[in-house]
Each structure stands twice: as structure tokens, then as C-alpha cells.
PDB file of C-alpha atoms in Angstrom:
ATOM      1  CA  UNK A1155      -8.375 -94.330 -21.125  1.00 47.00           C
ATOM      2  CA  UNK A1156      -4.985 -94.005 -19.543  1.00 49.00           C
ATOM      3  CA  UNK A1157      -4.265 -92.285 -16.226  1.00 49.00           C
ATOM      4  CA  UNK A1158      -7.717 -90.665 -16.052  1.00 47.00           C
ATOM      5  CA  UNK A1159      -7.224 -89.169 -19.512  1.00 47.00           C
ATOM      6  CA  UNK A1160     -10.494 -89.481 -21.393  1.00 49.00           C
ATOM      7  CA  UNK A1161      -9.800 -89.621 -25.102  1.00 51.00           C
ATOM      8  CA  UNK A1162     -11.413 -91.311 -28.056  1.00 55.00           C
ATOM      9  CA  UNK A1163      -8.190 -91.627 -30.055  1.00 56.00           C
ATOM     10  CA  UNK A1164      -5.599 -94.341 -29.716  1.00 56.00           C
ATOM     11  CA  UNK A1165      -2.056 -93.214 -28.964  1.00 68.00           C
ATOM     12  CA  UNK A1166       0.012 -92.964 -32.139  1.00 68.00           C
ATOM     13  CA  UNK A1167       2.399 -95.907 -32.296  1.00 84.00           C
ATOM     14  CA  UNK A1168       2.896 -96.277 -36.061  1.00 89.00           C
ATOM     15  CA  UNK A1169       3.297 -94.106 -39.119  1.00 91.00           C
ATOM     16  CA  UNK A1170       3.676 -94.893 -42.790  1.00 93.00           C
ATOM     17  CA  UNK A1171       4.290 -93.196 -46.075  1.00 94.00           C
ATOM     18  CA  UNK A1172       1.414 -93.199 -48.524  1.00 95.00           C
ATOM     19  CA  UNK A1173       3.547 -93.392 -51.648  1.00 94.00           C
ATOM     20  CA  UNK A1174       5.362 -96.686 -51.995  1.00 93.00           C
ATOM     21  CA  UNK A1175       3.914 -98.239 -48.833  1.00 94.00           C
ATOM     22  CA  UNK A1176       0.127 -98.034 -49.203  1.00 95.00           C
ATOM     23  CA  UNK A1177      -0.105 -97.398 -52.940  1.00 94.00           C
ATOM     24  CA  UNK A1178       1.876 -97.127 -56.157  1.00 94.00           C
ATOM     25  CA  UNK A1179       1.650 -94.307 -58.693  1.00 93.00           C
ATOM     26  CA  UNK A1180       0.394 -94.956 -62.220  1.00 93.00           C
ATOM     27  CA  UNK A1181       2.966 -96.841 -64.318  1.00 92.00           C
ATOM     28  CA  UNK A1182       1.496 -97.164 -67.794  1.00 93.00           C
ATOM     29  CA  UNK A1183       2.185 -94.348 -70.237  1.00 91.00           C
ATOM     30  CA  UNK A1184      -1.453 -93.343 -70.722  1.00 91.00           C
ATOM     31  CA  UNK A1185      -2.071 -93.442 -66.965  1.00 91.00           C
ATOM     32  CA  UNK A1186       0.987 -91.263 -66.369  1.00 91.00           C
ATOM     33  CA  UNK A1187      -0.282 -88.705 -68.889  1.00 94.00           C
ATOM     34  CA  UNK A1188      -3.709 -88.627 -67.249  1.00 93.00           C
ATOM     35  CA  UNK A1189      -2.102 -88.316 -63.821  1.00 93.00           C
ATOM     36  CA  UNK A1190       0.106 -85.446 -64.981  1.00 93.00           C
ATOM     37  CA  UNK A1191      -2.964 -83.681 -66.373  1.00 94.00           C
ATOM     38  CA  UNK A1192      -4.815 -84.163 -63.066  1.00 93.00           C
ATOM     39  CA  UNK A1193      -1.852 -82.689 -61.170  1.00 91.00           C
ATOM     40  CA  UNK A1194      -1.656 -79.677 -63.510  1.00 93.00           C
ATOM     41  CA  UNK A1195      -5.384 -79.079 -62.990  1.00 94.00           C
ATOM     42  CA  UNK A1196      -5.100 -79.639 -59.215  1.00 93.00           C
ATOM     43  CA  UNK A1197      -7.676 -82.454 -59.366  1.00 94.00           C
ATOM     44  CA  UNK A1198      -6.232 -84.328 -56.417  1.00 94.00           C
ATOM     45  CA  UNK A1199      -9.098 -86.788 -55.905  1.00 93.00           C
ATOM     46  CA  UNK A1200      -8.824 -87.941 -59.518  1.00 94.00           C
ATOM     47  CA  UNK A1201      -5.019 -88.118 -59.223  1.00 94.00           C
ATOM     48  CA  UNK A1202      -5.007 -90.233 -56.053  1.00 95.00           C
ATOM     49  CA  UNK A1203      -7.758 -92.416 -57.516  1.00 93.00           C
ATOM     50  CA  UNK A1204      -5.301 -93.465 -60.226  1.00 94.00           C
ATOM     51  CA  UNK A1205      -2.879 -94.934 -57.670  1.00 94.00           C
ATOM     52  CA  UNK A1206      -2.805 -98.727 -57.274  1.00 94.00           C
ATOM     53  CA  UNK A1207      -3.379 -99.834 -53.670  1.00 94.00           C
ATOM     54  CA  UNK A1208      -1.085-102.393 -52.072  1.00 94.00           C
ATOM     55  CA  UNK A1209      -3.445-104.925 -50.526  1.00 93.00           C
ATOM     56  CA  UNK A1210      -1.378-106.367 -47.667  1.00 93.00           C
ATOM     57  CA  UNK A1211      -0.101-103.053 -46.221  1.00 92.00           C
ATOM     58  CA  UNK A1212      -3.650-101.643 -46.439  1.00 92.00           C
ATOM     59  CA  UNK A1213      -5.002-104.676 -44.602  1.00 92.00           C
ATOM     60  CA  UNK A1214      -2.295-104.171 -41.966  1.00 90.00           C
ATOM     61  CA  UNK A1215      -3.303-100.516 -41.605  1.00 92.00           C
ATOM     62  CA  UNK A1216      -6.991-101.357 -41.233  1.00 91.00           C
ATOM     63  CA  UNK A1217      -6.206-104.164 -38.780  1.00 90.00           C
ATOM     64  CA  UNK A1218      -3.896-101.954 -36.703  1.00 88.00           C
ATOM     65  CA  UNK A1219      -6.484 -99.207 -36.388  1.00 90.00           C
ATOM     66  CA  UNK A1220      -9.800-101.059 -36.242  1.00 88.00           C
ATOM     67  CA  UNK A1221      -9.011-104.336 -34.494  1.00 87.00           C
ATOM     68  CA  UNK A1222      -5.845-103.722 -32.485  1.00 87.00           C
ATOM     69  CA  UNK A1223      -6.559-100.098 -31.561  1.00 86.00           C
ATOM     70  CA  UNK A1224      -3.116 -98.855 -32.560  1.00 86.00           C
ATOM     71  CA  UNK A1225      -2.963 -95.254 -33.688  1.00 87.00           C
ATOM     72  CA  UNK A1226      -1.442 -94.726 -37.123  1.00 91.00           C
ATOM     73  CA  UNK A1227      -0.484 -91.571 -39.008  1.00 92.00           C
ATOM     74  CA  UNK A1228      -0.044 -91.441 -42.780  1.00 94.00           C
ATOM     75  CA  UNK A1229       2.603 -89.135 -44.227  1.00 94.00           C
ATOM     76  CA  UNK A1230       3.044 -88.012 -47.815  1.00 95.00           C
ATOM     77  CA  UNK A1231       5.627 -86.025 -49.737  1.00 94.00           C
ATOM     78  CA  UNK A1232       3.288 -85.434 -52.666  1.00 93.00           C
ATOM     79  CA  UNK A1233       1.749 -82.087 -53.647  1.00 89.00           C
ATOM     80  CA  UNK A1234       0.243 -79.797 -51.008  1.00 85.00           C
ATOM     81  CA  UNK A1235      -3.427 -80.253 -51.881  1.00 87.00           C
ATOM     82  CA  UNK A1236      -3.345 -84.033 -51.810  1.00 94.00           C
ATOM     83  CA  UNK A1237      -4.062 -84.584 -48.082  1.00 95.00           C
ATOM     84  CA  UNK A1238      -7.873 -84.487 -48.376  1.00 95.00           C
ATOM     85  CA  UNK A1239      -7.764 -86.800 -51.393  1.00 95.00           C
ATOM     86  CA  UNK A1240      -5.638 -89.359 -49.512  1.00 96.00           C
ATOM     87  CA  UNK A1241      -7.946 -89.081 -46.502  1.00 95.00           C
ATOM     88  CA  UNK A1242     -10.995 -89.847 -48.664  1.00 95.00           C
ATOM     89  CA  UNK A1243      -9.105 -92.623 -50.477  1.00 95.00           C
ATOM     90  CA  UNK A1244      -8.305 -94.261 -47.128  1.00 94.00           C
ATOM     91  CA  UNK A1245     -11.895 -93.804 -45.922  1.00 94.00           C
ATOM     92  CA  UNK A1246     -13.102 -95.723 -48.980  1.00 93.00           C
ATOM     93  CA  UNK A1247     -10.721 -98.511 -47.953  1.00 91.00           C
ATOM     94  CA  UNK A1248     -12.298 -98.608 -44.481  1.00 90.00           C
ATOM     95  CA  UNK A1249      -9.969 -96.608 -42.257  1.00 92.00           C
ATOM     96  CA  UNK A1250      -9.818 -93.051 -40.986  1.00 92.00           C
ATOM     97  CA  UNK A1251      -6.396 -91.848 -39.812  1.00 93.00           C
ATOM     98  CA  UNK A1252      -4.595 -88.501 -39.724  1.00 93.00           C
ATOM     99  CA  UNK A1253      -2.811 -87.644 -42.982  1.00 95.00           C
ATOM    100  CA  UNK A1254       0.038 -85.119 -43.049  1.00 94.00           C
ATOM    101  CA  UNK A1255       1.888 -83.577 -45.989  1.00 95.00           C
ATOM    102  CA  UNK A1256       5.620 -82.850 -45.920  1.00 95.00           C
ATOM    103  CA  UNK A1257       7.824 -81.238 -48.542  1.00 94.00           C
ATOM    104  CA  UNK A1258      10.396 -84.063 -48.430  1.00 93.00           C
ATOM    105  CA  UNK A1259      11.656 -86.962 -46.335  1.00 92.00           C
ATOM    106  CA  UNK A1260      14.008 -84.655 -44.415  1.00 92.00           C
ATOM    107  CA  UNK A1261      11.021 -82.800 -42.916  1.00 92.00           C
ATOM    108  CA  UNK A1262       9.654 -86.136 -41.739  1.00 90.00           C
ATOM    109  CA  UNK A1263      13.029 -86.950 -40.159  1.00 89.00           C
ATOM    110  CA  UNK A1264      12.947 -83.610 -38.305  1.00 88.00           C
ATOM    111  CA  UNK A1265       9.325 -84.183 -37.179  1.00 85.00           C
ATOM    112  CA  UNK A1266      10.067 -87.682 -35.886  1.00 83.00           C
ATOM    113  CA  UNK A1267      12.399 -86.216 -33.250  1.00 80.00           C
ATOM    114  CA  UNK A1268       9.318 -85.077 -31.319  1.00 79.00           C
ATOM    115  CA  UNK A1269       7.386 -88.354 -31.496  1.00 73.00           C
ATOM    116  CA  UNK A1270       7.318 -91.249 -29.069  1.00 69.00           C
ATOM    117  CA  UNK A1271      10.645 -93.131 -29.276  1.00 71.00           C
ATOM    118  CA  UNK A1272       8.792 -96.451 -29.595  1.00 73.00           C
ATOM    119  CA  UNK A1273       6.875 -95.276 -32.674  1.00 82.00           C
ATOM    120  CA  UNK A1274       7.476 -97.320 -35.834  1.00 88.00           C
ATOM    121  CA  UNK A1275       7.640 -95.762 -39.294  1.00 91.00           C
ATOM    122  CA  UNK A1276       6.922 -97.901 -42.375  1.00 93.00           C
ATOM    123  CA  UNK A1277       8.768 -96.649 -45.452  1.00 93.00           C
ATOM    124  CA  UNK A1278       9.157 -97.753 -49.061  1.00 93.00           C
ATOM    125  CA  UNK A1279      12.938 -97.818 -49.544  1.00 93.00           C
ATOM    126  CA  UNK A1280      16.091 -98.728 -47.679  1.00 94.00           C
ATOM    127  CA  UNK A1281      17.403 -95.169 -48.195  1.00 94.00           C
ATOM    128  CA  UNK A1282      14.365 -93.725 -46.381  1.00 92.00           C
ATOM    129  CA  UNK A1283      14.854 -96.242 -43.573  1.00 92.00           C
ATOM    130  CA  UNK A1284      18.504 -95.222 -43.166  1.00 93.00           C
ATOM    131  CA  UNK A1285      17.504 -91.552 -42.896  1.00 91.00           C
ATOM    132  CA  UNK A1286      14.895 -92.281 -40.217  1.00 89.00           C
ATOM    133  CA  UNK A1287      17.089 -94.615 -38.212  1.00 86.00           C
ATOM    134  CA  UNK A1288      16.135 -97.506 -35.940  1.00 84.00           C
ATOM    135  CA  UNK A1289      12.430 -96.766 -35.817  1.00 85.00           C
ATOM    136  CA  UNK A1290      11.999 -97.211 -39.594  1.00 89.00           C
ATOM    137  CA  UNK A1291      10.923-100.464 -41.243  1.00 90.00           C
ATOM    138  CA  UNK A1292      10.960-101.090 -44.999  1.00 92.00           C
ATOM    139  CA  UNK A1293       7.469-102.281 -45.888  1.00 90.00           C
ATOM    140  CA  UNK A1294       6.976-104.778 -48.679  1.00 88.00           C
ATOM    141  CA  UNK A1295       3.930-104.196 -50.887  1.00 86.00           C
ATOM    142  CA  UNK A1296       3.263-107.954 -50.745  1.00 85.00           C
ATOM    143  CA  UNK A1297       3.580-108.560 -46.999  1.00 85.00           C
ATOM    144  CA  UNK A1298       1.833-107.366 -43.858  1.00 81.00           C
ATOM    145  CA  UNK A1299       3.474-104.947 -41.454  1.00 78.00           C
ATOM    146  CA  UNK A1300       5.516-106.156 -38.536  1.00 68.00           C
ATOM    147  CA  UNK A1301       5.801-103.934 -35.470  1.00 59.00           C
TER     148      UNK A1301
END
């Protein structure tokens, strides 16, 4: 509770991209073919299930939400129907956070203008970090997040 505001949710202080930060897409040829088939058939749960989770960023996400009480949002630039599949994928990993779909990184940049200036955004590449500015941090798949 802050200033007599009764709410169950923690204020959002972090955000991250699903692709490249929390998980990696299939890389082997057969996996790529199966993933492409799942996308064509709009079987999003099967498609997201093929992604390889990055252990340390996932542990950081779970720790931020469950132990430290920091609100986190997960963003994706994947296909439109994938939000529910990512939400269930995260729930299986032990965390429940809001998941939002954007067409591209530029929509995320535009959306970030309306968020808290102290909010941190964990991204996969240096190019994404440059687009988002000072609030962006490039997350390593082998290291925990740093605020």
C-alpha cells in the first residue's frame, strides 16, 4: 500500500523482452521446421514450448516478482496470438506477470514514453538498447539482471 492506495499489484519497475532475454527460439533444422508448422497452424502453445529458456534471466524474473516484490512486464514482438502461450509458459516457470504483444520494437519505444522514468527495460541486443535509450539494459542469457 502506498498513500492509502489499496492494491494487490506491485508497481511496475522493470520490463523485458521475451525473445532473446527470457528464451531463445529453436535453432536446429528439424526444430525450426516444427516451429514453422506450429506458427502456420496457429498452435502458439506448441510453438512457445519449443523455445529454450534462459535460466539466469528467468531466475531473476522470478526473484524480482516473488521475493523482492518488483512489478515486471514482459513484452514480445512475436505473432499476435502468442500472448496467452507466453503467459502459460511463464506460469509453468513459477511467475505470473503481464504479457503484452507489440508489432515491432518501435511500438515499444513509443509505449515507454508513458511509463515511469525509473523503469528498466531488459533487451537482447545493443541495437534495441540504443533505441530505448538510458532505461534499457542488455541482458545476458548467462547472467542475472542488474537494476
